PDB file of C-alpha atoms in Angstrom:
ATOM      1  CA  MET A 431      37.566 -98.998 108.679  1.00 66.00           C
ATOM      2  CA  LYS A 432      34.471-101.185 107.403  1.00 73.00           C
ATOM      3  CA  ARG A 433      33.403 -98.997 103.622  1.00 87.00           C
ATOM      4  CA  SER A 434      30.002 -99.023 102.935  1.00 81.00           C
ATOM      5  CA  ASP A 435      30.893-101.608  99.916  1.00 87.00           C
ATOM      6  CA  GLY A 436      32.848-103.889 102.264  1.00 89.00           C
ATOM      7  CA  ARG A 437      36.550-102.669  99.862  1.00 94.00           C
ATOM      8  CA  GLN A 438      39.583-102.104 102.186  1.00 95.00           C
ATOM      9  CA  ALA A 439      40.722 -98.530 102.818  1.00 95.00           C
ATOM     10  CA  HIS A 440      43.270 -99.494  99.755  1.00 96.00           C
ATOM     11  CA  GLU A 441      41.082-101.498  97.295  1.00 97.00           C
ATOM     12  CA  LEU A 442      39.401 -99.774  93.888  1.00 98.00           C
ATOM     13  CA  ARG A 443      35.605-100.389  93.091  1.00 97.00           C
ATOM     14  CA  PRO A 444      34.370-102.458  90.682  1.00 97.00           C
ATOM     15  CA  ILE A 445      35.526-101.165  87.689  1.00 98.00           C
ATOM     16  CA  LYS A 446      34.380-101.798  84.089  1.00 98.00           C
ATOM     17  CA  ILE A 447      36.181 -99.898  80.652  1.00 98.00           C
ATOM     18  CA  THR A 448      33.759-100.410  77.847  1.00 98.00           C
ATOM     19  CA  PRO A 449      35.138 -99.484  74.106  1.00 98.00           C
ATOM     20  CA  HIS A 450      33.508 -97.885  71.212  1.00 97.00           C
ATOM     21  CA  PHE A 451      29.737 -97.220  73.448  1.00 97.00           C
ATOM     22  CA  LEU A 452      28.382 -95.235  70.798  1.00 97.00           C
ATOM     23  CA  ALA A 453      28.756 -95.112  66.967  1.00 97.00           C
ATOM     24  CA  ALA A 454      28.899 -91.640  65.413  1.00 97.00           C
ATOM     25  CA  PRO A 455      32.074 -90.444  67.203  1.00 98.00           C
ATOM     26  CA  ALA A 456      35.787 -91.258  66.177  1.00 97.00           C
ATOM     27  CA  GLY A 457      36.523 -92.533  69.813  1.00 98.00           C
ATOM     28  CA  SER A 458      33.944 -93.599  72.812  1.00 98.00           C
ATOM     29  CA  VAL A 459      34.608 -95.710  76.334  1.00 98.00           C
ATOM     30  CA  LEU A 460      31.678 -96.242  78.741  1.00 98.00           C
ATOM     31  CA  ILE A 461      33.316 -96.673  82.105  1.00 98.00           C
ATOM     32  CA  GLU A 462      32.131 -97.914  84.944  1.00 98.00           C
ATOM     33  CA  MET A 463      33.641 -97.187  88.473  1.00 98.00           C
ATOM     34  CA  GLY A 464      31.311 -98.354  90.989  1.00 97.00           C
ATOM     35  CA  ASN A 465      27.494 -96.792  90.797  1.00 97.00           C
ATOM     36  CA  THR A 466      29.164 -93.935  88.659  1.00 98.00           C
ATOM     37  CA  ARG A 467      28.658 -94.191  85.146  1.00 98.00           C
ATOM     38  CA  VAL A 468      30.355 -92.119  82.674  1.00 98.00           C
ATOM     39  CA  VAL A 469      30.192 -91.958  78.760  1.00 98.00           C
ATOM     40  CA  CYS A 470      33.227 -91.093  77.247  1.00 98.00           C
ATOM     41  CA  ALA A 471      33.319 -89.803  73.290  1.00 98.00           C
ATOM     42  CA  VAL A 472      36.520 -88.156  71.391  1.00 98.00           C
ATOM     43  CA  SER A 473      35.289 -86.603  67.544  1.00 98.00           C
ATOM     44  CA  ALA A 474      37.675 -85.312  65.237  1.00 97.00           C
ATOM     45  CA  GLU A 475      36.922 -81.493  63.551  1.00 96.00           C
ATOM     46  CA  ASP A 476      39.258 -80.182  61.036  1.00 96.00           C
ATOM     47  CA  GLY A 477      40.568 -76.786  62.349  1.00 96.00           C
ATOM     48  CA  VAL A 478      42.182 -75.207  65.401  1.00 96.00           C
ATOM     49  CA  PRO A 479      40.923 -72.110  67.429  1.00 95.00           C
ATOM     50  CA  ARG A 480      41.288 -68.993  66.644  1.00 95.00           C
ATOM     51  CA  TRP A 481      43.514 -68.280  68.671  1.00 95.00           C
ATOM     52  CA  MET A 482      46.002 -70.306  67.927  1.00 95.00           C
ATOM     53  CA  ARG A 483      45.606 -69.064  63.292  1.00 94.00           C
ATOM     54  CA  GLU A 484      46.564 -66.007  65.093  1.00 95.00           C
ATOM     55  CA  GLN A 485      49.416 -66.311  67.424  1.00 95.00           C
ATOM     56  CA  GLY A 486      51.095 -69.197  64.949  1.00 94.00           C
ATOM     57  CA  VAL A 487      50.584 -71.710  67.090  1.00 95.00           C
ATOM     58  CA  THR A 488      51.474 -75.316  65.372  1.00 95.00           C
ATOM     59  CA  GLY A 489      50.059 -78.500  65.483  1.00 96.00           C
ATOM     60  CA  GLY A 490      46.252 -79.209  67.358  1.00 97.00           C
ATOM     61  CA  TRP A 491      43.965 -78.551  70.223  1.00 98.00           C
ATOM     62  CA  ILE A 492      42.210 -81.294  72.581  1.00 98.00           C
ATOM     63  CA  THR A 493      39.399 -78.988  74.318  1.00 97.00           C
ATOM     64  CA  ALA A 494      36.559 -81.306  76.486  1.00 98.00           C
ATOM     65  CA  GLU A 495      33.221 -80.432  77.935  1.00 97.00           C
ATOM     66  CA  TYR A 496      31.450 -81.866  80.857  1.00 97.00           C
ATOM     67  CA  SER A 497      28.298 -82.511  81.796  1.00 96.00           C
ATOM     68  CA  MET A 498      26.261 -83.699  84.436  1.00 94.00           C
ATOM     69  CA  LEU A 499      22.710 -85.401  82.987  1.00 94.00           C
ATOM     70  CA  PRO A 500      19.848 -83.960  85.464  1.00 92.00           C
ATOM     71  CA  TYR A 501      18.871 -87.850  85.889  1.00 94.00           C
ATOM     72  CA  ALA A 502      22.304 -89.034  87.041  1.00 96.00           C
ATOM     73  CA  THR A 503      21.560 -87.554  90.497  1.00 92.00           C
ATOM     74  CA  ALA A 504      18.549 -87.844  93.212  1.00 90.00           C
ATOM     75  CA  PRO A 505      17.203 -85.010  93.972  1.00 90.00           C
ATOM     76  CA  ARG A 506      17.003 -84.127  89.445  1.00 93.00           C
ATOM     77  CA  LYS A 507      19.895 -81.358  88.529  1.00 89.00           C
ATOM     78  CA  PRO A 508      18.345 -78.725  85.904  1.00 88.00           C
ATOM     79  CA  ARG A 509      20.304 -78.975  82.535  1.00 87.00           C
ATOM     80  CA  GLU A 510      23.307 -76.187  83.394  1.00 84.00           C
ATOM     81  CA  ILE A 511      21.655 -74.971  79.947  1.00 78.00           C
ATOM     82  CA  THR A 512      18.800 -73.271  81.327  1.00 77.00           C
ATOM     83  CA  LYS A 513      21.088 -71.194  83.333  1.00 76.00           C
ATOM     84  CA  GLY A 514      22.626 -69.713  80.670  1.00 74.00           C
ATOM     85  CA  ARG A 515      26.200 -70.751  81.274  1.00 77.00           C
ATOM     86  CA  PRO A 516      28.037 -74.170  82.641  1.00 81.00           C
ATOM     87  CA  GLU A 517      28.681 -73.780  86.523  1.00 87.00           C
ATOM     88  CA  GLY A 518      32.259 -72.672  88.581  1.00 91.00           C
ATOM     89  CA  ARG A 519      32.842 -77.088  89.406  1.00 90.00           C
ATOM     90  CA  THR A 520      31.512 -77.619  85.714  1.00 93.00           C
ATOM     91  CA  GLN A 521      34.359 -75.329  83.923  1.00 95.00           C
ATOM     92  CA  GLU A 522      37.362 -76.319  85.593  1.00 96.00           C
ATOM     93  CA  ILE A 523      36.254 -79.847  85.501  1.00 97.00           C
ATOM     94  CA  GLN A 524      36.001 -79.508  82.246  1.00 97.00           C
ATOM     95  CA  ARG A 525      39.197 -78.126  81.750  1.00 97.00           C
ATOM     96  CA  LEU A 526      41.429 -80.900  84.442  1.00 97.00           C
ATOM     97  CA  ILE A 527      39.853 -82.848  82.139  1.00 98.00           C
ATOM     98  CA  GLY A 528      41.327 -80.588  78.444  1.00 98.00           C
ATOM     99  CA  ARG A 529      44.806 -80.372  80.529  1.00 97.00           C
ATOM    100  CA  SER A 530      45.148 -83.860  81.521  1.00 98.00           C
ATOM    101  CA  LEU A 531      44.887 -85.026  76.787  1.00 98.00           C
ATOM    102  CA  ARG A 532      46.786 -82.239  76.062  1.00 98.00           C
ATOM    103  CA  THR A 533      50.114 -83.681  78.282  1.00 97.00           C
ATOM    104  CA  VAL A 534      49.267 -87.001  76.716  1.00 97.00           C
ATOM    105  CA  VAL A 535      49.398 -86.115  73.395  1.00 98.00           C
ATOM    106  CA  ASP A 536      51.950 -84.980  70.753  1.00 98.00           C
ATOM    107  CA  LEU A 537      49.353 -81.765  70.117  1.00 97.00           C
ATOM    108  CA  GLU A 538      51.922 -81.108  66.338  1.00 97.00           C
ATOM    109  CA  LEU A 539      51.648 -84.928  65.726  1.00 97.00           C
ATOM    110  CA  VAL A 540      47.204 -84.130  65.409  1.00 97.00           C
ATOM    111  CA  GLY A 541      47.757 -81.808  62.838  1.00 95.00           C
ATOM    112  CA  GLN A 542      45.892 -78.513  62.047  1.00 95.00           C
ATOM    113  CA  ARG A 543      42.798 -80.419  63.871  1.00 97.00           C
ATOM    114  CA  THR A 544      40.790 -80.353  67.626  1.00 98.00           C
ATOM    115  CA  LEU A 545      40.026 -83.116  69.152  1.00 98.00           C
ATOM    116  CA  TRP A 546      36.630 -82.804  71.420  1.00 98.00           C
ATOM    117  CA  VAL A 547      36.259 -84.743  74.280  1.00 98.00           C
ATOM    118  CA  ASP A 548      32.623 -84.853  75.799  1.00 98.00           C
ATOM    119  CA  CYS A 549      32.272 -87.114  79.187  1.00 98.00           C
ATOM    120  CA  ASP A 550      28.671 -87.303  79.991  1.00 98.00           C
ATOM    121  CA  VAL A 551      27.858 -88.285  84.025  1.00 98.00           C
ATOM    122  CA  LEU A 552      25.133 -91.567  83.878  1.00 98.00           C
ATOM    123  CA  GLN A 553      24.991 -91.545  86.529  1.00 98.00           C
ATOM    124  CA  ALA A 554      26.724 -90.165  89.965  1.00 97.00           C
ATOM    125  CA  ASP A 555      27.905 -91.931  93.441  1.00 97.00           C
ATOM    126  CA  GLY A 556      31.316 -89.797  93.441  1.00 95.00           C
ATOM    127  CA  GLY A 557      34.279 -89.980  91.815  1.00 97.00           C
ATOM    128  CA  THR A 558      32.849 -88.136  88.263  1.00 98.00           C
ATOM    129  CA  ARG A 559      36.234 -86.554  87.015  1.00 98.00           C
ATOM    130  CA  THR A 560      38.537 -88.976  88.153  1.00 98.00           C
ATOM    131  CA  ALA A 561      36.603 -91.133  86.330  1.00 98.00           C
ATOM    132  CA  ALA A 562      35.851 -89.076  82.602  1.00 98.00           C
ATOM    133  CA  ILE A 563      39.630 -88.621  82.995  1.00 98.00           C
ATOM    134  CA  THR A 564      40.546 -92.384  83.379  1.00 98.00           C
ATOM    135  CA  GLY A 565      37.855 -93.562  80.661  1.00 98.00           C
ATOM    136  CA  ALA A 566      38.413 -90.501  77.921  1.00 98.00           C
ATOM    137  CA  SER A 567      42.452 -92.184  77.796  1.00 98.00           C
ATOM    138  CA  VAL A 568      41.182 -94.605  76.419  1.00 98.00           C
ATOM    139  CA  ALA A 569      38.482 -93.021  74.234  1.00 98.00           C
ATOM    140  CA  MET A 570      41.268 -90.780  73.276  1.00 98.00           C
ATOM    141  CA  GLU A 571      43.374 -93.813  72.249  1.00 98.00           C
ATOM    142  CA  LEU A 572      40.196 -95.126  70.144  1.00 98.00           C
ATOM    143  CA  ALA A 573      39.581 -92.161  68.426  1.00 98.00           C
ATOM    144  CA  LEU A 574      43.531 -92.436  67.124  1.00 98.00           C
ATOM    145  CA  ASN A 575      43.856 -94.976  66.297  1.00 97.00           C
ATOM    146  CA  LYS A 576      40.736 -94.126  63.497  1.00 97.00           C
ATOM    147  CA  LEU A 577      42.215 -91.692  61.938  1.00 97.00           C
ATOM    148  CA  ARG A 578      45.178 -93.470  61.384  1.00 97.00           C
ATOM    149  CA  ALA A 579      43.052 -96.167  59.883  1.00 96.00           C
ATOM    150  CA  ASP A 580      41.185 -93.586  58.545  1.00 96.00           C
ATOM    151  CA  GLY A 581      44.305 -92.606  56.411  1.00 96.00           C
ATOM    152  CA  ARG A 582      44.306 -88.794  58.017  1.00 95.00           C
ATOM    153  CA  LEU A 583      47.251 -89.808  60.669  1.00 95.00           C
ATOM    154  CA  THR A 584      50.833 -91.160  59.743  1.00 93.00           C
ATOM    155  CA  GLU A 585      51.696 -91.332  63.339  1.00 94.00           C
ATOM    156  CA  ASN A 586      50.063 -91.974  66.584  1.00 94.00           C
ATOM    157  CA  PRO A 587      50.362 -88.939  69.016  1.00 97.00           C
ATOM    158  CA  MET A 588      49.714 -90.603  71.723  1.00 97.00           C
ATOM    159  CA  LYS A 589      52.898 -90.371  74.387  1.00 96.00           C
ATOM    160  CA  SER A 590      51.368 -92.097  77.609  1.00 96.00           C
ATOM    161  CA  HIS A 591      47.667 -93.018  79.252  1.00 96.00           C
ATOM    162  CA  VAL A 592      46.363 -90.244  81.773  1.00 98.00           C
ATOM    163  CA  ALA A 593      44.317 -91.941  84.501  1.00 98.00           C
ATOM    164  CA  ALA A 594      43.077 -90.483  87.597  1.00 98.00           C
ATOM    165  CA  VAL A 595      42.018 -91.240  91.404  1.00 98.00           C
ATOM    166  CA  SER A 596      39.937 -90.367  93.744  1.00 98.00           C
ATOM    167  CA  ILE A 597      41.591 -90.132  98.011  1.00 98.00           C
ATOM    168  CA  GLY A 598      40.573 -88.558 101.486  1.00 96.00           C
ATOM    169  CA  LEU A 599      40.832 -88.745 105.500  1.00 94.00           C
ATOM    170  CA  VAL A 600      37.633 -90.386 106.371  1.00 93.00           C
ATOM    171  CA  GLY A 601      37.370 -91.198 110.083  1.00 90.00           C
ATOM    172  CA  GLY A 602      41.210 -90.762 110.546  1.00 90.00           C
ATOM    173  CA  GLU A 603      41.966 -93.486 107.670  1.00 94.00           C
ATOM    174  CA  LEU A 604      43.032 -93.108 104.197  1.00 96.00           C
ATOM    175  CA  LEU A 605      40.527 -94.514 101.698  1.00 97.00           C
ATOM    176  CA  LEU A 606      41.162 -94.474  97.654  1.00 98.00           C
ATOM    177  CA  ASP A 607      38.671 -94.114  95.046  1.00 98.00           C
ATOM    178  CA  LEU A 608      35.660 -92.137  97.213  1.00 97.00           C
ATOM    179  CA  CYS A 609      32.286 -93.554  96.770  1.00 96.00           C
ATOM    180  CA  TYR A 610      29.873 -89.915  97.285  1.00 95.00           C
ATOM    181  CA  THR A 611      29.164 -91.037 101.897  1.00 94.00           C
ATOM    182  CA  GLU A 612      32.786 -91.476 101.916  1.00 94.00           C
ATOM    183  CA  ASP A 613      33.056 -88.201  99.763  1.00 94.00           C
ATOM    184  CA  VAL A 614      30.957 -85.618 101.802  1.00 92.00           C
ATOM    185  CA  ARG A 615      32.354 -87.435 105.200  1.00 92.00           C
ATOM    186  CA  ALA A 616      36.256 -86.218 103.866  1.00 93.00           C
ATOM    187  CA  ALA A 617      38.371 -84.116 106.824  1.00 94.00           C
ATOM    188  CA  VAL A 618      40.643 -83.970 103.730  1.00 94.00           C
ATOM    189  CA  ASP A 619      39.604 -84.479  99.912  1.00 94.00           C
ATOM    190  CA  ALA A 620      42.071 -85.089  97.037  1.00 97.00           C
ATOM    191  CA  ASN A 621      42.477 -86.297  93.313  1.00 97.00           C
ATOM    192  CA  LEU A 622      45.314 -87.292  91.356  1.00 98.00           C
ATOM    193  CA  VAL A 623      45.795 -86.964  87.943  1.00 98.00           C
ATOM    194  CA  MET A 624      48.190 -89.369  86.963  1.00 98.00           C
ATOM    195  CA  THR A 625      50.315 -91.011  84.151  1.00 97.00           C
ATOM    196  CA  ALA A 626      50.770 -94.607  82.912  1.00 93.00           C
ATOM    197  CA  ASP A 627      54.287 -94.707  83.513  1.00 92.00           C
ATOM    198  CA  GLY A 628      53.867 -93.509  87.213  1.00 93.00           C
ATOM    199  CA  LYS A 629      54.647 -89.015  86.306  1.00 96.00           C
ATOM    200  CA  LEU A 630      52.160 -86.630  88.617  1.00 97.00           C
ATOM    201  CA  VAL A 631      49.651 -84.403  85.871  1.00 97.00           C
ATOM    202  CA  GLU A 632      47.340 -82.517  88.110  1.00 97.00           C
ATOM    203  CA  VAL A 633      47.463 -83.182  92.346  1.00 97.00           C
ATOM    204  CA  GLN A 634      44.362 -81.020  93.686  1.00 95.00           C
ATOM    205  CA  ALA A 635      43.855 -81.628  97.285  1.00 94.00           C
ATOM    206  CA  GLY A 636      42.758 -79.385 100.366  1.00 92.00           C
ATOM    207  CA  GLY A 637      41.214 -79.640 104.721  1.00 89.00           C
ATOM    208  CA  GLU A 638      37.665 -79.697 104.304  1.00 72.00           C
ATOM    209  CA  GLU A 639      37.492 -79.230 107.454  1.00 78.00           C
ATOM    210  CA  THR A 640      40.745 -80.070 109.053  1.00 86.00           C
ATOM    211  CA  LEU A 641      44.660 -78.950 108.331  1.00 89.00           C
ATOM    212  CA  PHE A 642      46.954 -82.113 106.828  1.00 91.00           C
ATOM    213  CA  THR A 643      50.310 -82.261 106.802  1.00 91.00           C
ATOM    214  CA  GLN A 644      53.662 -83.085 103.911  1.00 93.00           C
ATOM    215  CA  ARG A 645      53.358 -86.659 106.187  1.00 94.00           C
ATOM    216  CA  ASP A 646      49.625 -87.010 104.852  1.00 93.00           C
ATOM    217  CA  LEU A 647      50.300 -85.248 101.728  1.00 95.00           C
ATOM    218  CA  THR A 648      52.714 -88.006 101.397  1.00 96.00           C
ATOM    219  CA  ARG A 649      50.390 -90.876 102.161  1.00 96.00           C
ATOM    220  CA  ILE A 650      47.484 -89.740  99.418  1.00 97.00           C
ATOM    221  CA  LEU A 651      50.512 -89.102  96.447  1.00 97.00           C
ATOM    222  CA  LYS A 652      51.679 -92.655  97.429  1.00 97.00           C
ATOM    223  CA  LEU A 653      48.117 -94.204  97.669  1.00 98.00           C
ATOM    224  CA  GLY A 654      46.559 -92.480  94.743  1.00 98.00           C
ATOM    225  CA  GLY A 655      49.755 -94.146  93.016  1.00 97.00           C
ATOM    226  CA  GLN A 656      48.857 -97.242  94.109  1.00 97.00           C
ATOM    227  CA  GLY A 657      45.021 -97.012  92.531  1.00 98.00           C
ATOM    228  CA  ILE A 658      46.431 -95.107  89.171  1.00 98.00           C
ATOM    229  CA  ARG A 659      49.148 -98.118  88.240  1.00 97.00           C
ATOM    230  CA  GLN A 660      45.561-100.512  88.604  1.00 98.00           C
ATOM    231  CA  LEU A 661      43.371 -98.292  86.039  1.00 98.00           C
ATOM    232  CA  ALA A 662      46.093 -98.178  83.730  1.00 98.00           C
ATOM    233  CA  THR A 663      46.633-102.330  83.776  1.00 98.00           C
ATOM    234  CA  LEU A 664      42.523-101.686  82.995  1.00 98.00           C
ATOM    235  CA  GLN A 665      42.841 -99.390  80.746  1.00 98.00           C
ATOM    236  CA  ALA A 666      44.965-101.462  79.112  1.00 97.00           C
ATOM    237  CA  LYS A 667      43.249-104.173  78.623  1.00 97.00           C
ATOM    238  CA  ALA A 668      39.977-102.295  77.010  1.00 97.00           C
ATOM    239  CA  LEU A 669      42.232-101.367  74.709  1.00 97.00           C
ATOM    240  CA  ARG A 670      43.583-104.875  73.624  1.00 95.00           C
ATOM    241  CA  GLU A 671      39.681-106.472  73.843  1.00 92.00           C
ATOM    242  CA  SER A 672      38.853-103.533  71.661  1.00 89.00           C
ATOM    243  CA  ARG A 673      40.941-104.566  69.157  1.00 84.00           C
TER     244      ARG A 673
END
């Protein structure tokens, strides 16, 4: 199948990760995956949620917020604050980002503080949640490095990196890293979250228009794993260049 941007089925879109994109947060990046652009920022705040204190849970916490700016898509998408609360999709993505990062950060070493992860979509062309996770992982390491440099941490709590990618069955062929026009045509749609060393964090897969088999799922995991390895290499490169 010829893809709209000329890629092969197994190829990622062109990816660029720009560290230190913002001045105020402890860590931040701009991640560009094709025409999708997401700013990921991590800020540190002393103290933990009340439920942790009440239940005697030690260590720190990581929580995420995700938003798509009104001009990220056409037609304009109103800000969710005008509706009084985030949409269900937004809440799902926020929880996914938070879960993904908590798997690779030692919260005991974070201490009694909360790490806020803000992911704002500047431009959307498919894969915004996967781009947010991949970028936020780099922003998290930058933030933790700054906390160590400032003497607020003695050890690096980052155990590994985490990245995410989409896979879809489009026109009978499995495609990696879908853009929007491919995503809306996918008969089976999947998002894969993995650590840099190949451990699964989360697999989201569903048949939009058709059923799929265990063999299809195995192929999805294999193709997605190939993409995650490439993303992990790009994350490491961005961190090296940030120094």
